[in-house]
PDB file of C-alpha atoms in Angstrom:
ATOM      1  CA  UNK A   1      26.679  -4.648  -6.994  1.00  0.00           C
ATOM      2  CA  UNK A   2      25.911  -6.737  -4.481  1.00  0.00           C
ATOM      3  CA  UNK A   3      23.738  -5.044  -1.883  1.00  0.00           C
ATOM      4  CA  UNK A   4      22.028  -6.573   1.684  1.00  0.00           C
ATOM      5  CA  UNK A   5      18.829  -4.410   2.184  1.00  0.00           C
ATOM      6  CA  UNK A   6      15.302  -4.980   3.860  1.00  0.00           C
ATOM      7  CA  UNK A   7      12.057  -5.091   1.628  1.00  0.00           C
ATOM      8  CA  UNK A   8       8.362  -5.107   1.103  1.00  0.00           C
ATOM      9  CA  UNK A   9       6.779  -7.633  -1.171  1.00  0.00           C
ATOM     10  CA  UNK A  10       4.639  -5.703  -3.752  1.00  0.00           C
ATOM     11  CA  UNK A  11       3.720  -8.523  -6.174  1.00  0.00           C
ATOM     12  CA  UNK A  12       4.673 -12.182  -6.775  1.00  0.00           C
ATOM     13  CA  UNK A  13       3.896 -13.111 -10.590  1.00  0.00           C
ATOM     14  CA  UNK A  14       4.639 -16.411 -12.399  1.00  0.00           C
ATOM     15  CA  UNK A  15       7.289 -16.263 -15.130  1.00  0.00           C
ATOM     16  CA  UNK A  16       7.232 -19.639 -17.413  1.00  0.00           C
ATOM     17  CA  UNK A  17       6.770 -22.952 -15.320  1.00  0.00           C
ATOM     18  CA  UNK A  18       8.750 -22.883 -12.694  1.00  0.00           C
ATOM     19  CA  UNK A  19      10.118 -18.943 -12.417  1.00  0.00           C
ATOM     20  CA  UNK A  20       8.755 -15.583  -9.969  1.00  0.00           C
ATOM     21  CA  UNK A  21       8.901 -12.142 -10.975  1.00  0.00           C
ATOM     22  CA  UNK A  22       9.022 -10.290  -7.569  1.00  0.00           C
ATOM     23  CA  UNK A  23       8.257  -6.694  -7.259  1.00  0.00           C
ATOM     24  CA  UNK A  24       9.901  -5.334  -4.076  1.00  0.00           C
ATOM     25  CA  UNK A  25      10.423  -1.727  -2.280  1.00  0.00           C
ATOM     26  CA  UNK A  26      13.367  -1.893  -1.123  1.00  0.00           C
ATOM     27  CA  UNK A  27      14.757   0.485   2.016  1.00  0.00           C
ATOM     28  CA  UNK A  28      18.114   1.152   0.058  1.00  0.00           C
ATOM     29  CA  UNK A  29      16.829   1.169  -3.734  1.00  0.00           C
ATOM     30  CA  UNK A  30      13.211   1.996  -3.875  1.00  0.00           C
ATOM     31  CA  UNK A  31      11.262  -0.363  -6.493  1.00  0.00           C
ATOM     32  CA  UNK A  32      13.461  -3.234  -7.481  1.00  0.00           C
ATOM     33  CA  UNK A  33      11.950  -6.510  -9.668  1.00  0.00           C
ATOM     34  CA  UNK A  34      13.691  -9.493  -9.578  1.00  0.00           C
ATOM     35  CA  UNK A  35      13.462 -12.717 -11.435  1.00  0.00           C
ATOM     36  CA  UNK A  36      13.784 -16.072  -9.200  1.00  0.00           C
ATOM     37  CA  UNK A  37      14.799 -19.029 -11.407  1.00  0.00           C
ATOM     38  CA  UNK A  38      13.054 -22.034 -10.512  1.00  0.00           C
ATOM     39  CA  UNK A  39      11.867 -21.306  -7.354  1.00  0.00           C
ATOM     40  CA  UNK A  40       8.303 -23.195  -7.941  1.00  0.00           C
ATOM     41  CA  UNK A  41      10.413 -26.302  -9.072  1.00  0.00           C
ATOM     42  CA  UNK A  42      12.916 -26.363  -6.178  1.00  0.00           C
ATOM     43  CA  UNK A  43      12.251 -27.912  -2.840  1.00  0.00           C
ATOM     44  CA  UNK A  44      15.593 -27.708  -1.346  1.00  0.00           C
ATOM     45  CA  UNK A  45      16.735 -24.460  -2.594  1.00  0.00           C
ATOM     46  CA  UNK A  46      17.220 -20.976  -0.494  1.00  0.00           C
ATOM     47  CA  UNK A  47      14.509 -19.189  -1.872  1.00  0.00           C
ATOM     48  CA  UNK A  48      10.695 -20.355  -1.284  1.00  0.00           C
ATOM     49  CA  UNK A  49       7.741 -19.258  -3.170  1.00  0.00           C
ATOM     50  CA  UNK A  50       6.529 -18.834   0.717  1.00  0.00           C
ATOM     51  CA  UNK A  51       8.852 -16.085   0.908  1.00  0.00           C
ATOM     52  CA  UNK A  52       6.882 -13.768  -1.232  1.00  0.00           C
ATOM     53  CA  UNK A  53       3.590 -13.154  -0.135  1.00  0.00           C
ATOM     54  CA  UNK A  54       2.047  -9.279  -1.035  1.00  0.00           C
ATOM     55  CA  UNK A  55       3.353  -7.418   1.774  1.00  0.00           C
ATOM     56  CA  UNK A  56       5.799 -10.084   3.631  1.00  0.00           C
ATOM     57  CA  UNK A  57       8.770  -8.548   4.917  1.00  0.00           C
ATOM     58  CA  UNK A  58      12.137  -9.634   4.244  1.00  0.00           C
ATOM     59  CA  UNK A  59      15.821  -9.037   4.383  1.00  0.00           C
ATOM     60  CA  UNK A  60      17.682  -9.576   1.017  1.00  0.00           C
ATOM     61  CA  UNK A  61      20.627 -10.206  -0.099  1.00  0.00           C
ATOM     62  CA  UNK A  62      20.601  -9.457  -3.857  1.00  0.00           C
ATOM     63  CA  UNK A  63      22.474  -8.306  -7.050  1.00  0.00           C
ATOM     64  CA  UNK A  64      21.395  -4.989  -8.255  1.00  0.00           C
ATOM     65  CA  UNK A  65      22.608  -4.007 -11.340  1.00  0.00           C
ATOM     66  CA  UNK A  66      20.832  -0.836 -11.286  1.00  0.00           C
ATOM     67  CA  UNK A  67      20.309  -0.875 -15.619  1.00  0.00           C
ATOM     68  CA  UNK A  68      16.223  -0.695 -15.338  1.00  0.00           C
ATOM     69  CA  UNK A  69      16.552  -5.126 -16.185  1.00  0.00           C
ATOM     70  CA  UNK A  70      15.273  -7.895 -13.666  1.00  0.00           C
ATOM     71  CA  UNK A  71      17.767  -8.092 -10.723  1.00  0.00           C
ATOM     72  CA  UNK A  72      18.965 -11.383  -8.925  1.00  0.00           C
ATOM     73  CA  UNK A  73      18.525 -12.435  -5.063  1.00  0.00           C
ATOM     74  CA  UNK A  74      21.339 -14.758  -3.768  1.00  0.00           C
ATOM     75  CA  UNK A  75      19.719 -15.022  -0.188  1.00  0.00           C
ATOM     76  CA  UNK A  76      16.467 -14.126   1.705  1.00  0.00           C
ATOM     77  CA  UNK A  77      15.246 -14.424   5.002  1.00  0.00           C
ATOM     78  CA  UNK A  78      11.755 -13.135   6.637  1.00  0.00           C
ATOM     79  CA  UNK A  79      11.861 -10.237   9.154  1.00  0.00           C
ATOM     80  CA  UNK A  80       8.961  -9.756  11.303  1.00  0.00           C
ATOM     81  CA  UNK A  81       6.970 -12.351  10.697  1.00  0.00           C
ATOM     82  CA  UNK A  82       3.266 -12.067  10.589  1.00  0.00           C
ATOM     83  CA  UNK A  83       0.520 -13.904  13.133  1.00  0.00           C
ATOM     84  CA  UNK A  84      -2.641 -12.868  10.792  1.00  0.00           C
ATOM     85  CA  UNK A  85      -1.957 -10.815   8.136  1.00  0.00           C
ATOM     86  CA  UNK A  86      -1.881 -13.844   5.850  1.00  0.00           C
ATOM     87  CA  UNK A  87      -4.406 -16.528   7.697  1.00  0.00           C
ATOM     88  CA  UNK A  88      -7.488 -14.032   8.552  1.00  0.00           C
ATOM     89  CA  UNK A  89      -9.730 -13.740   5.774  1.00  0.00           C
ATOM     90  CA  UNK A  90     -10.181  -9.865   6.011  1.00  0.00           C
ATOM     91  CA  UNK A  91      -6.433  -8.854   6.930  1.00  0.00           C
ATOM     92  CA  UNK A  92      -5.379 -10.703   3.710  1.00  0.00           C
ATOM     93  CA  UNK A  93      -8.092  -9.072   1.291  1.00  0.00           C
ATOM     94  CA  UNK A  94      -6.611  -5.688   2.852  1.00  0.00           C
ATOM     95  CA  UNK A  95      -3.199  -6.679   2.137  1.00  0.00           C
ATOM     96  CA  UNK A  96      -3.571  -8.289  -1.844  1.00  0.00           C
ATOM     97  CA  UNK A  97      -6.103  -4.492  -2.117  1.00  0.00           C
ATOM     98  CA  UNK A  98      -3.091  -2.437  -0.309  1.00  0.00           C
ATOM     99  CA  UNK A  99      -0.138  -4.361  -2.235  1.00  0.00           C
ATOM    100  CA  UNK A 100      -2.151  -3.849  -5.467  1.00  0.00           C
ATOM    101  CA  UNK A 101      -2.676  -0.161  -4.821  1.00  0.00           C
ATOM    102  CA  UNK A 102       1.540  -0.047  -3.916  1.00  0.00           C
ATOM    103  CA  UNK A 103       2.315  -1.148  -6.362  1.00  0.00           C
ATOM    104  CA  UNK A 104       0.273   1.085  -8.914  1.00  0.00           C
ATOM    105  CA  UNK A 105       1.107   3.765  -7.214  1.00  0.00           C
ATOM    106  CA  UNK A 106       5.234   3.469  -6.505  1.00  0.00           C
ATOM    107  CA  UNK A 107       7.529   4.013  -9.292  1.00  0.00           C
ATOM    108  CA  UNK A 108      10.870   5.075  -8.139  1.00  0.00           C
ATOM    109  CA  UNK A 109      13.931   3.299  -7.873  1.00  0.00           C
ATOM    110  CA  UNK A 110      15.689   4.980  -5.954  1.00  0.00           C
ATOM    111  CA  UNK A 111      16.185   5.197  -1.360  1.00  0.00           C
ATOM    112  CA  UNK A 112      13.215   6.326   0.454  1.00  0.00           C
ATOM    113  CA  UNK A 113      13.440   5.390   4.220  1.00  0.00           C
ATOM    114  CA  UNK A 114      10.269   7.457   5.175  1.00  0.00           C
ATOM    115  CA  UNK A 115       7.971   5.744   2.921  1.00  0.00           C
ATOM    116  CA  UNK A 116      10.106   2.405   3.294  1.00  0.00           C
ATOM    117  CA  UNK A 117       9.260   3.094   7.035  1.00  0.00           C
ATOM    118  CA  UNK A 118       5.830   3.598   6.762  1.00  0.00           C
ATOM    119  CA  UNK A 119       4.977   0.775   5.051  1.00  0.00           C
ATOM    120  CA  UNK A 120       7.065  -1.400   7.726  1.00  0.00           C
ATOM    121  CA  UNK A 121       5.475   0.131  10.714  1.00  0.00           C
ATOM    122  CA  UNK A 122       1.369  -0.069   9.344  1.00  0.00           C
ATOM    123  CA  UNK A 123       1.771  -3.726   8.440  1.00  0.00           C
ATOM    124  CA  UNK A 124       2.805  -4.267  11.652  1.00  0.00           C
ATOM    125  CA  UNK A 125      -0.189  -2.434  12.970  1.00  0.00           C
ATOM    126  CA  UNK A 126      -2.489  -4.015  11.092  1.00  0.00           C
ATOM    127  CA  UNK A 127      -1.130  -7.845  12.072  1.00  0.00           C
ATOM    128  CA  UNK A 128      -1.128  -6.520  15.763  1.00  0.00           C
ATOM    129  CA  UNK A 129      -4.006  -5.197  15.846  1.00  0.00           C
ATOM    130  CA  UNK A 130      -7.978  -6.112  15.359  1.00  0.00           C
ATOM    131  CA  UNK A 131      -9.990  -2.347  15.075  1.00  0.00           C
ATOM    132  CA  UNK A 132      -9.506  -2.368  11.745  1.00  0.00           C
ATOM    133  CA  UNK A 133     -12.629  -1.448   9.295  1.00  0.00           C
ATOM    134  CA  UNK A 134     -10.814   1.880   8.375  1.00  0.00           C
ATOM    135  CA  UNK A 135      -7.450   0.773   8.308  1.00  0.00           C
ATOM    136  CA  UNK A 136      -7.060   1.178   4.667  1.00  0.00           C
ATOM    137  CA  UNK A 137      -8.436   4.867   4.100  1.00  0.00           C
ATOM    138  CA  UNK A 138      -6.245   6.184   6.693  1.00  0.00           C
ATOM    139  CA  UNK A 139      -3.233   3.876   5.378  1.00  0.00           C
ATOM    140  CA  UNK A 140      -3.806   5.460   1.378  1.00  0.00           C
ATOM    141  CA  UNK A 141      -4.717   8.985   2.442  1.00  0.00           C
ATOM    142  CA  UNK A 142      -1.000   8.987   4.726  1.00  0.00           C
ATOM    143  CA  UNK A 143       0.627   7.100   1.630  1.00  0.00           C
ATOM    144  CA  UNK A 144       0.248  10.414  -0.216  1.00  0.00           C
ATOM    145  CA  UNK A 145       2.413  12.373   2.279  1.00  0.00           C
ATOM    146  CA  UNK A 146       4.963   9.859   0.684  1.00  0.00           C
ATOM    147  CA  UNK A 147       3.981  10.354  -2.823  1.00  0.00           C
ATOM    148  CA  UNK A 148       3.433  14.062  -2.652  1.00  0.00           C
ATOM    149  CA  UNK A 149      -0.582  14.997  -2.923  1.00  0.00           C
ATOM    150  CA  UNK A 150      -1.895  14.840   0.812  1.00  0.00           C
ATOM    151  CA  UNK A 151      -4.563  16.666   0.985  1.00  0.00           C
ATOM    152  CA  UNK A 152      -5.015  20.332   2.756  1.00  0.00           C
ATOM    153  CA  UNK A 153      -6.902  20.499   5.880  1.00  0.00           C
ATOM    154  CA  UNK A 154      -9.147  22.697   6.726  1.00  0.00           C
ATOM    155  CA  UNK A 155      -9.707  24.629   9.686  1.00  0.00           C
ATOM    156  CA  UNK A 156     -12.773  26.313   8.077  1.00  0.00           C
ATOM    157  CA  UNK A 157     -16.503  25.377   7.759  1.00  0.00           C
ATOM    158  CA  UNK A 158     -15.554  24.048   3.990  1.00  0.00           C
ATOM    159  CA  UNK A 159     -17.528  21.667   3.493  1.00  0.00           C
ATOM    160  CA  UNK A 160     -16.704  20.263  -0.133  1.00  0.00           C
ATOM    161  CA  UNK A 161     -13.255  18.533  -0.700  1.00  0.00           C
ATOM    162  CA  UNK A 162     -12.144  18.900  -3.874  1.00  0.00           C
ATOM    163  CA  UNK A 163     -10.486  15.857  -5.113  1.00  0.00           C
ATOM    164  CA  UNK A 164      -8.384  17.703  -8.729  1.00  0.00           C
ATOM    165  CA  UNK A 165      -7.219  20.768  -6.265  1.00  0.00           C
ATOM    166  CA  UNK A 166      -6.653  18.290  -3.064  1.00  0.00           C
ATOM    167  CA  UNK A 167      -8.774  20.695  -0.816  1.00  0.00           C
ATOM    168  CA  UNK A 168     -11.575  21.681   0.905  1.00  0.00           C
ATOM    169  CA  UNK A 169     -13.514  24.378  -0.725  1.00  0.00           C
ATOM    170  CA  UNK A 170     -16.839  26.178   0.895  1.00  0.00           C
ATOM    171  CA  UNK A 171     -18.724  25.630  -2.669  1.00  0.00           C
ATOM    172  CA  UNK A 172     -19.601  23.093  -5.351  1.00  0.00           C
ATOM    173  CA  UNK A 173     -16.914  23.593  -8.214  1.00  0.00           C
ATOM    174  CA  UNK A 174     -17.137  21.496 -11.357  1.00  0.00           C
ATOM    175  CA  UNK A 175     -14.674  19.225 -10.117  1.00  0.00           C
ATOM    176  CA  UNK A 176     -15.180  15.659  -8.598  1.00  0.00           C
ATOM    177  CA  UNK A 177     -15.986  16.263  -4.856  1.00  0.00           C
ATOM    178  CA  UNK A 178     -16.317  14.895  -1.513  1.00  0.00           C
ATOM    179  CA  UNK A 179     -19.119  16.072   0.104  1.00  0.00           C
ATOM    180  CA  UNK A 180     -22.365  16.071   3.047  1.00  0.00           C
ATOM    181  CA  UNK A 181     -21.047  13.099   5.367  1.00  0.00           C
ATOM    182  CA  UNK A 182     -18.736  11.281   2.963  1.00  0.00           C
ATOM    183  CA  UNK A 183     -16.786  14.662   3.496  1.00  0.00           C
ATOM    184  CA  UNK A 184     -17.430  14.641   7.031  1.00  0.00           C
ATOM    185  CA  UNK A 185     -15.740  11.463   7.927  1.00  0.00           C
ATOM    186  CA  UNK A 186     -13.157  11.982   5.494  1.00  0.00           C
ATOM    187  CA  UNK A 187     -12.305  15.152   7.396  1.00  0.00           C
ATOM    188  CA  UNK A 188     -12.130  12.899  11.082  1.00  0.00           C
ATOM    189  CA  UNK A 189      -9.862  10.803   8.953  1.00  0.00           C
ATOM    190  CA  UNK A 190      -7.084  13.704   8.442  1.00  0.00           C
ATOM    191  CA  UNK A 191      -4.107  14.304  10.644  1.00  0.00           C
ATOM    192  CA  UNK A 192      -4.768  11.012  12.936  1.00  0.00           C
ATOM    193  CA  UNK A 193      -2.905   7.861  13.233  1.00  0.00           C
ATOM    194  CA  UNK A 194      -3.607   3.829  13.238  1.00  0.00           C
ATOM    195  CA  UNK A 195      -4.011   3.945  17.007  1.00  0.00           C
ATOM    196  CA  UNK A 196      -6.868   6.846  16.541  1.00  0.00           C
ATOM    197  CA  UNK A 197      -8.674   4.433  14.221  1.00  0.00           C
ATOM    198  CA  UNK A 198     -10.682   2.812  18.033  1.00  0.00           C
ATOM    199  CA  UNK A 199     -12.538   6.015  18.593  1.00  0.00           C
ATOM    200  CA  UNK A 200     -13.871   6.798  14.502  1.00  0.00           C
ATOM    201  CA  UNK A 201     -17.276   4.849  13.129  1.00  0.00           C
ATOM    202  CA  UNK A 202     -17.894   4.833   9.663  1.00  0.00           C
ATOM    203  CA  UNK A 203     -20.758   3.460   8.579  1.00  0.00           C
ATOM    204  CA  UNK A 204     -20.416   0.621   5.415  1.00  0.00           C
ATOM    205  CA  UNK A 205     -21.898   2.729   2.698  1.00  0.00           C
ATOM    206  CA  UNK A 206     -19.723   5.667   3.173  1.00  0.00           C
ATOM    207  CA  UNK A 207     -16.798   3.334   3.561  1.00  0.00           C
ATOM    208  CA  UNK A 208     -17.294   2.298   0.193  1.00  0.00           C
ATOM    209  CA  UNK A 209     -18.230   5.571  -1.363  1.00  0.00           C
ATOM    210  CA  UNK A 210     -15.176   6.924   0.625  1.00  0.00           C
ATOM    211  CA  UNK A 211     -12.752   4.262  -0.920  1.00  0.00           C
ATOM    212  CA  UNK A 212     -13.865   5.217  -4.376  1.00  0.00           C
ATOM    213  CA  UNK A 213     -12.953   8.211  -3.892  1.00  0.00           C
ATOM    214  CA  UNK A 214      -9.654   7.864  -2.904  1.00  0.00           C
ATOM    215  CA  UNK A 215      -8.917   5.935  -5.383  1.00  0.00           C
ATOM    216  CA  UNK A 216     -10.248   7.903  -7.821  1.00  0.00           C
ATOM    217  CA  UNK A 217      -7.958  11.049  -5.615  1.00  0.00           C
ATOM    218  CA  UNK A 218      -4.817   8.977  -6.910  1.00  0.00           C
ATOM    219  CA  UNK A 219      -6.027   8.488 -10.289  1.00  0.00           C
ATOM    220  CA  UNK A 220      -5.924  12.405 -10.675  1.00  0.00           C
ATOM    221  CA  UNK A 221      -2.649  12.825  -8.839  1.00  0.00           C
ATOM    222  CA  UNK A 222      -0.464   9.927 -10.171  1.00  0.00           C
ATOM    223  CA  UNK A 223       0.020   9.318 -13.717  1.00  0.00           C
ATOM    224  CA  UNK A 224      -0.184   5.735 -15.225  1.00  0.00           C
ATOM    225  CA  UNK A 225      -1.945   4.746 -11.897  1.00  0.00           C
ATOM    226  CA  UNK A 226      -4.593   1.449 -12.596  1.00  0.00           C
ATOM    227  CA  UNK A 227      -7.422   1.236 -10.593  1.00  0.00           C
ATOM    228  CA  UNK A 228      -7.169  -2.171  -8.689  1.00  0.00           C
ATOM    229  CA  UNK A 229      -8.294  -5.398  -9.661  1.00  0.00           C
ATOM    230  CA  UNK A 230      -8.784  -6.308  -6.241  1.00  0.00           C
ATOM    231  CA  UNK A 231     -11.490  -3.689  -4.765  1.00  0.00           C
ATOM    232  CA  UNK A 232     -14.138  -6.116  -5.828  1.00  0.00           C
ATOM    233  CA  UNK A 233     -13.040  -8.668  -3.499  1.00  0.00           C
ATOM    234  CA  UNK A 234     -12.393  -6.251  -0.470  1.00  0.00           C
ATOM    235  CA  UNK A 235     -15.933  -4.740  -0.498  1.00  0.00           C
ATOM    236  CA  UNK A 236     -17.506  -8.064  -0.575  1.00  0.00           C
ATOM    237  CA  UNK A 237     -15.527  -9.197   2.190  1.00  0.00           C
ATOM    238  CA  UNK A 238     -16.450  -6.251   4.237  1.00  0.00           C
ATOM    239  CA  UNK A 239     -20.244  -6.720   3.284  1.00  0.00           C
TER     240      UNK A 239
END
């Protein structure tokens, strides 16, 4: 079936000498991989290696099959193009951490215009936009509204956040935790959006310890998920 459909560039992986396997999220299909013949070999052809950068956004026009294989795209064409997200050093170690963490984290394929939404609006956001230190907590914690373990807030003095039960508790249990300040600004962090990110300081350390515990939040929640490659990289840009 031939299908025209917008999409966000998970992953970009060379197949052979001259070949891409693309992972995609699609607006009309969910997770889709396709396989680009010769697109590192061809200069002239429709489809540029350029095309697929982690997190570009694109309109397709592709064959989908729909039998769990490697579909085919006949056309492509960019759709809001980015101004930094690909040239500043820090906006593209968020986006190769953020498209890694997608990408371990999606699985479906099948339509989901709220999440396919999301992830359209934030990169633009984050390419518009230059208050950005915290852009990725507050971008993962909202992902799991999508993927169905945001956590409960708490309108209580609970002061521990438990990461297995994906709440704040008012005591230690034996479960990994979020607690003192780490729990404090992970709290500020809840029920805000991007444009709320101006007014919230978090200071480096916690940032990090923060992040590890998020991630560590969807290794409990999502099964199969694989703890990014890429976290190295984005905490020594941020140093």
């Amino acid at each position: 079936m031939q299908v025209t459909t917008k999409a966000i560039v998970l992953s970009s992986l060379k197949y052979g000498d001259t070949s891409l396997i693309v992972k995609a999220f699609t607006q009309t299909d969910g997770l889709k991989s396709y396989l680009l013949k010769g697109v590192l070999a061809s200069k002239k052809g429709k489809l540029k290696a350029a095309y697929f950068l982690p997190l570009t956004q694109l309109e397709l026009t592709a064959t989908h099959k729909n039998k769990g294989t490697l579909e085919t795209i006949r056309e492509v064409k960019v759709l809001n193009p980015y101004k930094s997200l690909h040239t500043d050093i820090v906006k593209n170690s968020l986006v190769l951490f953020l498209a890694e963490m997608l990408g371990n984290s999606i699985q479906e394929e099948q339509q989901d215009a709220s999440l396919y939404n999301y992830l359209e609006y934030s990169m633009q956001w984050l390419d518009s936009n230059e208050t950005i230190a915290n852009f990725h907590l507050l971008f993962l914690l909202n992902l799991t509204k999508f993927l169905g373990f945001y956590p409960e807030e708490s309108e209580g003095i609970n002061s521990y956040f438990d990461l297995q039960e994906g709440q704040f508790v008012a005591s230690p249990t034996l479960n990994p935790l979020i607690e003192n300040e780490n729990a404090a600004s992970f709290k500020r962090l809840l029920g805000i959006n991007f444009d709320a990110l101006k007014g919230i300081k978090i200071a480096k350390g916690i940032r990090e310890s923060l992040l590890k515990s998020v991630i560590l939040y969807f290794e409990l929640h999502l099964h199969g998920f694989r703890k990014p490659k890429s976290l190295a990289v984005l905490n020594a840009v941020f140093d």
